[in-house]
Tab-separated table of C-alpha atoms and ligand atoms in Angstrom:
chain	number	residue	atom	x	y	z
A	773	MET	CA	0.693	-22.725	-27.625
A	774	LYS	CA	2.016	-20.533	-25.409
A	775	VAL	CA	3.146	-17.786	-27.596
A	776	LEU	CA	-0.895	-18.140	-29.076
A	777	ALA	CA	-2.085	-17.097	-25.836
A	778	LEU	CA	-0.189	-13.863	-25.702
A	779	LEU	CA	-1.118	-13.153	-29.216
A	780	CYS	CA	-5.096	-13.339	-28.833
A	781	LEU	CA	-4.120	-11.143	-25.311
A	782	ALA	CA	-2.470	-8.741	-27.413
A	783	THR	CA	-4.747	-8.567	-30.183
A	784	VAL	CA	-7.897	-8.065	-26.875
A	785	ALA	CA	-4.848	-5.594	-25.564
A	786	LEU	CA	-4.867	-3.369	-28.474
A	787	ALA	CA	-8.336	-2.600	-29.425
A	788	LYS	CA	-7.427	-0.118	-25.438
A	789	HIS	CA	-6.360	2.701	-24.501
A	790	GLU	CA	-7.127	4.559	-27.953
A	791	GLN	CA	-7.612	7.759	-25.745
A	792	TYR	CA	-3.784	7.314	-26.164
A	793	ILE	CA	-2.578	7.574	-28.814
A	794	GLY	CA	0.502	9.931	-29.295
A	795	TRP	CA	0.467	10.465	-26.036
A	796	LYS	CA	4.209	10.898	-24.407
A	797	SER	CA	5.647	10.860	-21.054
A	798	TYR	CA	8.762	12.699	-19.617
A	799	TYR	CA	10.676	13.077	-16.668
A	800	LEU	CA	10.980	16.246	-15.143
A	801	GLY	CA	13.601	16.942	-12.835
A	802	PRO	CA	13.596	20.696	-10.911
A	803	THR	CA	16.882	21.720	-9.250
A	804	THR	CA	15.461	24.443	-7.408
A	805	PHE	CA	12.263	25.868	-5.470
A	806	GLU	CA	11.542	27.993	-8.446
A	807	GLN	CA	11.537	24.976	-10.880
A	808	LEU	CA	9.052	23.157	-8.840
A	809	GLN	CA	6.832	25.791	-9.045
A	810	ALA	CA	6.980	26.791	-12.149
A	811	ILE	CA	5.974	22.544	-13.096
A	812	GLY	CA	2.934	23.668	-10.756
A	813	ARG	CA	2.290	26.381	-13.846
A	814	LEU	CA	2.819	24.511	-16.768
A	815	HIS	CA	0.512	21.821	-15.221
A	816	ASP	CA	-1.953	23.874	-15.673
A	817	GLU	CA	-1.391	25.471	-18.890
A	818	PHE	CA	-0.704	22.646	-20.808
A	819	ASP	CA	-3.193	20.199	-18.608
A	820	LEU	CA	-0.044	17.571	-17.451
A	821	ASP	CA	-1.330	14.187	-16.019
A	822	ILE	CA	1.711	14.361	-13.363
A	823	LEU	CA	1.860	10.799	-12.716
A	824	SER	CA	4.814	11.006	-9.786
A	825	HIS	CA	5.234	14.549	-8.221
A	826	PRO	CA	8.844	15.616	-8.422
A	827	ILE	CA	10.519	16.874	-5.786
A	828	LEU	CA	14.147	18.844	-5.613
A	829	GLU	CA	16.762	16.734	-7.137
A	830	ARG	CA	13.909	13.778	-7.872
A	831	GLU	CA	12.598	13.003	-11.170
A	832	GLY	CA	9.043	13.337	-11.534
A	833	ILE	CA	6.891	11.687	-14.099
A	834	THR	CA	4.157	13.600	-16.776
A	835	LEU	CA	1.954	12.641	-19.277
A	836	VAL	CA	1.513	15.051	-21.911
A	837	LYS	CA	-1.383	14.822	-24.937
A	838	PRO	CA	-0.050	15.477	-28.165
A	839	GLU	CA	-1.218	18.541	-28.968
A	840	HIS	CA	0.587	20.156	-26.588
A	841	HIS	CA	4.392	18.609	-26.975
A	842	VAL	CA	5.929	21.175	-28.874
A	843	ALA	CA	4.967	23.807	-26.539
A	844	PHE	CA	5.539	22.120	-23.976
A	845	ILE	CA	9.242	21.349	-25.201
A	846	LYS	CA	9.448	24.885	-25.705
A	847	ALA	CA	8.047	25.441	-22.253
A	848	ILE	CA	9.997	23.657	-19.680
A	849	GLU	CA	13.372	24.198	-21.805
A	850	ASP	CA	12.565	27.934	-21.396
A	851	GLU	CA	12.211	27.498	-17.920
A	852	GLY	CA	15.790	25.529	-17.646
A	853	ILE	CA	13.709	22.748	-16.439
A	854	PRO	CA	15.597	19.585	-17.119
A	855	TYR	CA	14.025	16.625	-18.896
A	856	ARG	CA	13.996	13.123	-20.892
A	857	ILE	CA	11.561	11.046	-22.148
A	858	HIS	CA	9.585	8.620	-20.447
A	859	ARG	CA	7.557	7.107	-22.619
A	860	ASP	CA	7.669	7.417	-26.257
A	861	ASP	CA	4.243	5.248	-27.149
A	862	VAL	CA	2.172	5.691	-23.874
A	863	LYS	CA	-0.512	3.767	-25.986
A	864	ALA	CA	2.102	0.695	-26.611
A	865	ALA	CA	3.112	0.665	-22.972
A	866	LEU	CA	-0.478	-0.265	-21.700
A	867	ASP	CA	-0.782	-2.434	-23.850
A	868	TYR	CA	2.018	-4.130	-23.053
A	869	ASP	CA	0.588	-3.801	-19.484
A	870	ASP	CA	-2.645	-5.136	-19.983
A	871	MET	CA	-0.943	-8.347	-21.587
A	872	VAL	CA	1.187	-8.470	-18.356
A	873	ILE	CA	-1.880	-8.300	-16.370
A	874	GLU	CA	-4.034	-10.909	-18.027
A	875	LYS	CA	-1.127	-13.475	-18.267
A	876	ARG	CA	-1.353	-13.588	-14.735
A	877	ARG	CA	-5.102	-12.814	-13.845
A	878	SER	CA	-4.655	-16.639	-15.682
A	879	GLU	CA	-1.814	-18.020	-14.175
A	880	ARG	CA	-3.769	-16.651	-10.704
A	881	ALA	CA	-7.323	-18.789	-11.632
A	882	ALA	CA	-6.090	-21.554	-12.735
A	883	ARG	CA	-4.562	-22.117	-8.843
A	884	ASN	CA	-7.079	-20.878	-7.337
A	885	SER	CA	-6.146	-20.323	-4.397
A	886	ARG	CA	-8.523	-18.112	-1.535
A	887	GLU	CA	-5.364	-15.550	-0.714
A	888	MET	CA	-5.298	-11.962	-1.841
A	889	PRO	CA	-2.192	-12.081	-4.211
A	890	TYR	CA	0.721	-9.660	-4.500
A	891	ASP	CA	1.866	-10.522	-8.181
A	892	SER	CA	-0.322	-8.403	-9.736
A	893	TYR	CA	-2.991	-5.125	-9.613
A	894	GLN	CA	-6.591	-6.861	-9.013
A	895	ARG	CA	-9.737	-5.863	-10.063
A	896	ILE	CA	-12.215	-4.650	-7.749
A	897	ALA	CA	-13.704	-7.703	-7.394
A	898	VAL	CA	-11.147	-10.120	-5.617
A	899	ILE	CA	-10.932	-7.358	-3.276
A	900	ASP	CA	-14.358	-7.088	-2.436
A	901	GLU	CA	-14.587	-10.817	-2.401
A	902	TYR	CA	-11.450	-10.855	-0.135
A	903	LEU	CA	-12.930	-8.424	2.321
A	904	GLN	CA	-16.049	-10.459	2.706
A	905	ASP	CA	-14.269	-13.763	2.873
A	906	VAL	CA	-11.908	-12.148	5.863
A	907	ALA	CA	-14.698	-11.174	7.487
A	908	SER	CA	-16.799	-14.357	7.374
A	909	ARG	CA	-13.981	-16.373	8.621
A	910	TYR	CA	-12.610	-14.576	11.388
A	911	PRO	CA	-15.881	-13.278	12.681
A	912	ASP	CA	-14.748	-12.599	16.423
A	913	ILE	CA	-12.325	-10.093	15.013
A	914	VAL	CA	-13.490	-8.328	11.612
A	915	THR	CA	-16.759	-6.519	10.587
A	916	LEU	CA	-17.102	-5.918	7.188
A	917	VAL	CA	-19.586	-2.234	6.629
A	918	THR	CA	-21.213	-1.597	3.602
A	919	PRO	CA	-22.000	2.243	3.971
A	920	ALA	CA	-22.661	3.177	0.619
A	921	ASN	CA	-23.089	2.497	-2.761
A	922	THR	CA	-21.021	4.469	-5.310
A	923	PHE	CA	-22.461	7.124	-7.889
A	924	ASN	CA	-22.846	3.794	-10.498
A	925	GLY	CA	-23.792	1.709	-7.490
A	926	HIS	CA	-20.864	0.078	-6.096
A	927	PRO	CA	-20.924	-0.727	-2.772
A	928	ILE	CA	-17.753	1.238	-0.960
A	929	GLN	CA	-16.611	-1.688	2.128
A	930	TYR	CA	-14.795	-1.247	4.503
A	931	LEU	CA	-13.394	-3.807	8.276
A	932	LYS	CA	-13.589	-2.926	11.384
A	933	ILE	CA	-11.077	-5.006	12.939
A	934	SER	CA	-10.882	-5.548	16.471
A	935	THR	CA	-10.404	-8.019	19.703
A	936	THR	CA	-13.334	-6.112	21.363
A	937	ASN	CA	-15.880	-5.189	18.742
A	938	PHE	CA	-15.398	-1.383	19.392
A	939	GLU	CA	-16.675	-1.480	22.667
A	940	ASP	CA	-13.475	-0.672	24.288
A	941	GLU	CA	-13.413	3.425	24.348
A	942	SER	CA	-10.512	3.688	25.802
A	943	LYS	CA	-8.233	2.249	22.840
A	944	PRO	CA	-6.945	3.890	19.993
A	945	VAL	CA	-7.971	3.745	16.587
A	946	ILE	CA	-5.645	3.865	13.413
A	947	PHE	CA	-7.891	4.520	10.133
A	948	ILE	CA	-6.603	4.281	6.904
A	949	ASP	CA	-7.878	4.273	3.285
A	950	GLY	CA	-7.018	4.004	0.037
A	951	GLY	CA	-8.036	3.856	-3.601
A	952	ILE	CA	-9.169	7.372	-3.750
A	953	HIS	CA	-7.381	9.155	-6.925
A	954	ALA	CA	-8.494	5.489	-8.641
A	955	ARG	CA	-5.187	5.127	-10.562
A	956	GLU	CA	-2.577	4.647	-8.048
A	957	TRP	CA	-2.843	1.064	-8.297
A	958	ILE	CA	-0.038	0.572	-5.449
A	959	SER	CA	-2.575	1.774	-2.744
A	960	PRO	CA	-5.401	-0.843	-2.227
A	961	PRO	CA	-2.653	-3.425	-1.680
A	962	THR	CA	-0.825	-1.414	0.911
A	963	VAL	CA	-4.079	-1.661	2.541
A	964	THR	CA	-5.629	-5.416	1.976
A	965	TYR	CA	-2.206	-6.419	3.217
A	966	ALA	CA	-2.542	-4.802	6.623
A	967	ILE	CA	-5.422	-6.769	6.547
A	968	ARG	CA	-3.694	-9.390	6.272
A	969	LYS	CA	-1.096	-8.691	9.176
A	970	LEU	CA	-3.542	-8.039	11.474
A	971	VAL	CA	-5.875	-10.981	11.292
A	972	GLU	CA	-4.450	-14.056	8.527
A	973	ASP	CA	-0.811	-13.370	9.571
A	974	VAL	CA	-0.495	-11.650	13.162
A	975	THR	CA	3.199	-11.268	13.937
A	976	GLU	CA	2.715	-8.106	16.000
A	977	SER	CA	0.057	-9.099	18.486
A	978	ASP	CA	0.155	-6.174	20.278
A	979	LEU	CA	-0.957	-3.884	17.029
A	980	LEU	CA	-4.553	-5.704	17.673
A	981	ASP	CA	-4.893	-5.978	20.954
A	982	LYS	CA	-4.290	-2.201	21.538
A	983	PHE	CA	-5.690	-1.088	18.976
A	984	ASP	CA	-8.790	-0.651	16.562
A	985	TRP	CA	-8.171	-0.519	13.100
A	986	ILE	CA	-10.692	0.798	10.227
A	987	LEU	CA	-9.019	-0.323	6.786
A	988	LEU	CA	-10.568	1.004	3.297
A	989	PRO	CA	-8.236	-0.526	0.876
A	990	VAL	CA	-10.723	1.323	-2.066
A	991	VAL	CA	-12.938	4.373	-1.313
A	992	ASN	CA	-13.314	5.373	-5.107
A	993	PRO	CA	-14.652	1.865	-6.187
A	994	ASP	CA	-16.210	3.515	-9.704
A	995	GLY	CA	-12.756	4.918	-10.545
A	996	TYR	CA	-10.546	2.129	-10.255
A	997	GLU	CA	-13.071	-0.406	-12.134
A	998	HIS	CA	-12.412	2.863	-14.658
A	999	THR	CA	-8.823	2.245	-15.224
A	1000	PHE	CA	-9.493	-1.861	-15.588
A	1001	THR	CA	-11.388	-1.506	-18.432
A	1002	SER	CA	-11.808	2.345	-19.818
A	1003	PHE	CA	-9.279	4.679	-18.992
A	1004	ARG	CA	-5.864	4.158	-17.005
A	1005	PHE	CA	-5.327	7.270	-16.260
A	1006	TRP	CA	-8.297	8.213	-14.480
A	1007	ARG	CA	-8.322	9.979	-11.630
A	1008	LYS	CA	-11.564	11.278	-10.049
A	1009	THR	CA	-15.054	9.642	-9.087
A	1010	ARG	CA	-17.677	8.796	-11.858
A	1011	SER	CA	-20.623	11.179	-11.101
A	1012	THR	CA	-22.214	13.101	-13.564
A	1013	ASP	CA	-24.432	15.055	-11.181
A	1014	GLN	CA	-22.476	18.032	-9.719
A	1015	HIS	CA	-22.126	20.159	-12.920
A	1016	GLN	CA	-24.011	20.271	-16.774
A	1017	LEU	CA	-21.139	19.684	-18.001
A	1018	SER	CA	-20.734	16.157	-15.918
A	1019	PRO	CA	-22.634	13.981	-18.285
A	1020	ALA	CA	-20.024	14.227	-21.013
A	1021	CYS	CA	-17.156	14.822	-18.653
A	1022	PRO	CA	-17.936	12.857	-15.082
A	1023	GLY	CA	-15.699	12.499	-12.174
A	1024	VAL	CA	-14.981	15.001	-9.155
A	1025	ASP	CA	-11.468	14.824	-7.920
A	1026	GLY	CA	-12.003	12.835	-3.792
A	1027	ASN	CA	-8.687	14.694	-2.684
A	1028	ARG	CA	-10.156	18.185	-3.136
A	1029	ASN	CA	-13.515	17.527	-2.367
A	1030	TYR	CA	-12.894	17.351	1.644
A	1031	ASP	CA	-14.290	20.719	3.689
A	1032	PHE	CA	-10.904	22.071	3.867
A	1033	PHE	CA	-10.571	25.572	2.375
A	1034	TRP	CA	-12.219	23.633	0.388
A	1035	ASN	CA	-11.683	24.709	-3.718
A	1036	THR	CA	-9.661	27.517	-2.971
A	1037	VAL	CA	-6.199	26.177	-4.315
A	1038	GLY	CA	-5.221	23.702	-5.889
A	1039	THR	CA	-8.216	23.340	-8.540
A	1040	ASN	CA	-9.177	23.703	-11.462
A	1041	PRO	CA	-13.712	25.168	-11.843
A	1042	SER	CA	-13.928	22.974	-15.046
A	1043	PRO	CA	-15.479	19.581	-14.568
A	1044	CYS	CA	-13.662	18.363	-17.503
A	1045	SER	CA	-10.511	18.584	-15.022
A	1046	ASP	CA	-8.487	16.042	-13.146
A	1047	THR	CA	-8.629	18.476	-9.879
A	1048	TYR	CA	-12.315	19.148	-10.311
A	1049	ALA	CA	-13.063	19.493	-6.388
A	1050	GLY	CA	-16.837	19.072	-7.031
A	1051	SER	CA	-19.954	21.599	-6.761
A	1052	ARG	CA	-19.161	21.612	-2.891
A	1053	ALA	CA	-17.445	20.174	-0.250
A	1054	PHE	CA	-18.660	16.670	0.206
A	1055	SER	CA	-20.596	15.769	-2.600
A	1056	GLU	CA	-18.974	12.803	-3.345
A	1057	ILE	CA	-20.523	9.850	-1.958
A	1058	GLU	CA	-16.968	8.451	-1.401
A	1059	THR	CA	-15.708	11.082	0.380
A	1060	ARG	CA	-18.476	11.021	2.790
A	1061	VAL	CA	-17.663	7.571	3.459
A	1062	VAL	CA	-14.233	9.057	4.641
A	1063	ARG	CA	-15.891	11.970	6.294
A	1064	ASP	CA	-18.225	9.422	8.248
A	1065	ILE	CA	-16.055	7.354	9.701
A	1066	VAL	CA	-13.942	10.761	10.849
A	1067	ASN	CA	-16.706	11.740	12.683
A	1068	GLU	CA	-17.809	9.023	13.997
A	1069	ASN	CA	-14.793	7.938	15.707
A	1070	LEU	CA	-12.930	11.557	16.092
A	1071	HIS	CA	-12.528	10.673	19.651
A	1072	ARG	CA	-10.070	8.015	19.603
A	1073	ILE	CA	-8.758	8.523	15.988
A	1074	ALA	CA	-4.895	8.431	16.646
A	1075	LEU	CA	-3.166	8.265	13.242
A	1076	TYR	CA	-4.774	8.755	9.811
A	1077	LEU	CA	-3.122	7.361	6.883
A	1078	THR	CA	-4.364	7.520	3.118
A	1079	MET	CA	-2.454	6.233	0.747
A	1080	HIS	CA	-2.075	7.802	-2.625
A	1081	SER	CA	0.900	6.971	-5.470
A	1082	TYR	CA	3.569	7.819	-6.554
A	1083	GLY	CA	6.618	9.721	-4.860
A	1084	SER	CA	7.971	7.973	-1.683
A	1085	MET	CA	6.729	11.029	0.504
A	1086	ILE	CA	5.366	11.299	4.025
A	1087	LEU	CA	3.245	14.167	3.482
A	1088	TYR	CA	1.697	16.258	6.288
A	1089	PRO	CA	-0.850	19.532	6.828
A	1090	TRP	CA	-1.093	21.920	5.923
A	1091	GLY	CA	-1.162	21.867	1.976
A	1092	HIS	CA	-3.428	24.471	0.903
A	1093	ASP	CA	-0.504	27.120	1.861
A	1094	GLY	CA	2.635	25.441	3.280
A	1095	THR	CA	2.099	26.670	6.953
A	1096	LEU	CA	2.081	24.518	9.996
A	1097	SER	CA	-0.141	22.972	12.695
A	1098	PRO	CA	0.073	23.574	16.089
A	1099	ASN	CA	0.947	19.430	16.294
A	1100	ALA	CA	3.543	19.641	13.219
A	1101	PHE	CA	6.078	18.885	15.642
A	1102	ALA	CA	4.798	15.465	16.044
A	1103	LEU	CA	3.689	15.344	12.344
A	1104	HIS	CA	7.018	15.301	11.549
A	1105	VAL	CA	8.810	13.090	14.452
A	1106	VAL	CA	5.925	10.349	13.271
A	1107	GLY	CA	6.468	11.191	9.803
A	1108	ILE	CA	10.053	10.457	10.273
A	1109	ALA	CA	10.023	7.447	12.063
A	1110	MET	CA	7.054	5.762	9.774
A	1111	ALA	CA	9.842	6.773	7.080
A	1112	ASP	CA	12.990	5.302	8.682
A	1113	LYS	CA	11.832	2.054	9.681
A	1114	ILE	CA	10.249	2.045	6.019
A	1115	HIS	CA	13.952	2.484	4.657
A	1116	GLU	CA	15.738	-0.352	7.217
A	1117	SER	CA	14.006	-3.045	4.586
A	1118	GLN	CA	13.322	-1.090	1.279
A	1119	LEU	CA	15.215	-2.461	-1.684
A	1120	PRO	CA	18.284	-0.107	-2.208
A	1121	ASN	CA	16.972	1.371	-5.967
A	1122	PHE	CA	14.197	2.509	-4.203
A	1123	PRO	CA	14.153	6.559	-3.455
A	1124	SER	CA	13.855	7.142	0.060
A	1125	TYR	CA	11.024	9.024	1.665
A	1126	ALA	CA	11.278	12.793	2.063
A	1127	VAL	CA	8.534	13.484	5.489
A	1128	GLY	CA	7.239	17.287	5.364
A	1129	ASN	CA	4.240	19.910	4.626
A	1130	SER	CA	2.248	18.544	1.486
A	1131	LEU	CA	2.916	22.316	-0.124
A	1132	LEU	CA	6.763	22.535	0.609
A	1133	VAL	CA	7.265	19.080	-0.395
A	1134	ILE	CA	5.371	18.897	-3.736
A	1135	GLY	CA	5.723	22.613	-3.946
A	1136	TYR	CA	2.235	23.312	-5.410
A	1137	GLY	CA	-0.581	23.797	-2.941
A	1138	ALA	CA	-3.904	21.336	-2.981
A	1139	ALA	CA	-6.733	22.411	-1.213
A	1140	GLY	CA	-9.827	19.872	0.018
A	1141	ALA	CA	-7.507	17.192	0.619
A	1142	ALA	CA	-8.399	14.165	3.105
A	1143	GLU	CA	-5.179	14.447	5.163
A	1144	ASP	CA	-5.669	18.528	5.972
A	1145	TRP	CA	-9.872	18.085	6.987
A	1146	ALA	CA	-9.075	15.192	8.878
A	1147	HIS	CA	-6.544	17.128	10.828
A	1148	LEU	CA	-9.005	20.679	10.779
A	1149	VAL	CA	-11.075	18.099	12.728
A	1150	GLY	CA	-9.245	16.982	15.185
A	1151	VAL	CA	-7.509	13.626	14.391
A	1152	PRO	CA	-3.463	14.618	15.858
A	1153	LEU	CA	-1.404	12.235	12.937
A	1154	SER	CA	-3.093	12.303	9.939
A	1155	TYR	CA	-0.595	12.123	6.350
A	1156	THR	CA	-0.496	11.366	3.239
A	1157	TYR	CA	1.780	8.645	2.078
A	1158	GLU	CA	2.742	9.087	-1.433
A	1159	LEU	CA	3.783	5.218	-2.226
A	1160	PRO	CA	6.706	4.860	-4.168
A	1161	GLY	CA	6.883	3.840	-7.914
A	1162	LEU	CA	9.917	2.857	-9.811
A	1163	ASP	CA	11.111	2.791	-12.987
A	1164	GLY	CA	11.843	0.048	-15.134
A	1165	GLY	CA	11.711	-3.649	-16.009
A	1166	PHE	CA	8.716	-2.623	-16.881
A	1167	ASN	CA	6.258	-1.029	-19.898
A	1168	GLY	CA	3.514	1.436	-19.162
A	1169	PHE	CA	3.699	1.242	-15.185
A	1170	HIS	CA	5.100	3.376	-12.584
A	1171	LEU	CA	5.611	0.737	-10.300
A	1172	ASP	CA	6.455	-3.021	-12.164
A	1173	PRO	CA	3.882	-5.685	-10.674
A	1174	ILE	CA	6.564	-8.005	-9.657
A	1175	TYR	CA	7.690	-5.176	-7.183
A	1176	ILE	CA	4.321	-5.062	-5.259
A	1177	GLU	CA	4.733	-7.154	-2.508
A	1178	GLN	CA	7.695	-5.540	-1.358
A	1179	VAL	CA	5.463	-2.726	-1.130
A	1180	VAL	CA	3.427	-3.919	0.633
A	1181	LYS	CA	5.927	-5.627	3.368
A	1182	ASP	CA	7.643	-2.157	3.418
A	1183	THR	CA	4.588	0.401	3.799
A	1184	TRP	CA	3.287	-2.414	6.654
A	1185	GLU	CA	6.685	-1.567	8.628
A	1186	GLY	CA	5.959	1.883	8.546
A	1187	ILE	CA	2.239	1.312	9.424
A	1188	VAL	CA	3.639	-0.313	12.635
A	1189	VAL	CA	6.057	2.667	14.192
A	1190	GLY	CA	3.296	4.743	13.346
A	1191	ALA	CA	0.437	2.805	15.025
A	1192	ARG	CA	3.250	2.354	17.789
A	1193	GLU	CA	3.707	6.045	17.951
A	1194	ALA	CA	0.250	7.337	17.666
A	1195	GLY	CA	-0.462	4.791	20.404
A	1196	GLU	CA	1.817	6.777	22.673
A	1197	LEU	CA	1.129	10.525	22.041
A	1198	PHE	CA	-2.561	9.341	22.531
A	1199	LEU	CA	-2.079	7.732	25.785
A	1200	ARG	CA	-0.685	10.181	27.561
A	1201	LYS	CA	-2.765	13.003	26.036
A	1202	LYS	CA	-5.347	11.402	27.842
A	1203	SER	CA	-3.428	10.674	31.089
A	1204	LEU	CA	-2.839	14.972	31.282
L	776	0X9	O1	-2.331	15.913	-5.766
L	776	0X9	C1	-2.870	15.766	-4.553
L	776	0X9	O2	-4.035	15.133	-4.609
L	776	0X9	C2	-2.073	14.653	-4.209
L	776	0X9	N1	-0.697	14.216	-4.922
L	776	0X9	S1	-1.394	13.166	-5.691
L	776	0X9	O3	-0.682	12.457	-7.085
L	776	0X9	N2	-1.894	11.592	-5.076
L	776	0X9	O4	-2.464	13.308	-6.644
L	776	0X9	C3	-1.156	15.099	-2.620
L	776	0X9	C4	-1.910	15.364	-1.382
L	776	0X9	C5	-0.888	16.690	-0.820
L	776	0X9	N3	-2.157	16.819	0.354
L	776	0X9	C6	-2.451	18.050	0.869
L	776	0X9	N4	-2.337	18.838	-0.170
L	776	0X9	N5	-2.989	18.304	1.782
L	777	ZN	ZN1	-3.598	10.453	-5.746
């Protein structure tokens, strides 16, 4: 019976991921900064889809389309960049992932639990329902906000968590968002887990008493849902009104759409590209929602974290040209403190976090990113987290679902330290 059920699931899964027939993925392990920069160039030349950014002496993973295999291999060999195959058959790997997800989903449905599960990646409906459920169970401290609907009409939802109904203006605000890049599936659960630790399973009550929180698990629900239903490696929004080619090539890269040196580096003018910046800054409703949250609370946001993956990095401004902000010392010290804390609980087989300026760590510049814009307008501590990916055990995923729970717990430890440090700096500044 069990075998029959798995066979049925496999048949359903096989109908999907047709787009990835012939795709392969490779590990790239640059050993010099020149090689790291060359990968940035090859990215444009071969339309690479970098799933996990390499850094010096640490491999990353890139997807390569069938038509570019031969020339791509020649180019990385010419550059002397060490490489090895990651997945020889990307479609088969994704089909297998689907099967496991579906199996976990049906087991969960049978258990009929109200808890947000961390044993698999969740569809947007599960996350939405969780936010609504928490808000209705804890009305004294939780407010559900639905500021807008996406291009495809899906509500964007976030929670405001406060013991003082957001009325105590002396409290610092911590704002965390996730899921702006649709395919980065480990991002939303780190935000929902923060909700759990602030509301349902409180072990750090100072964080609730001394701070107000804004938690937005999925900035880009249209794209996120698209990664489950149609296109696993979708990154952008799903708007079709940006360019005459947009109906054929929907979407804008949300992390190129902020009003920070918009469309100057690390973007591509074609709407068919994964790094298309849109027709103008804040063209997307999703980024406008984040913008409005920041602007409304600017006078007291002490810390902004935007959750991405993969690569185990904590990145800070300025990401377009690698220069440092006047607050770079604090950004670095708090970044290191968060990483150090994560390292205490992290499993030994996980890579340790690299902390630093976005461009200098990743090796490519990108303008229009959320972390830079938030810092520009006045958020003193603003970071992009590239959450860990880990290969092994599973098939197509870069973080096997068996590690979700571990990663969300580790990340929470980093958030705790970040919030406390940011709170201290906020109070010190106010008393000056
Ligand atoms: O390229 C991005 O948007 C981020 N990496 S990802 O793989 N998640 O797409 C990095 C953003 C780094 N921040 C800045 N460039 N400011
Ligand atoms: Zn991302």
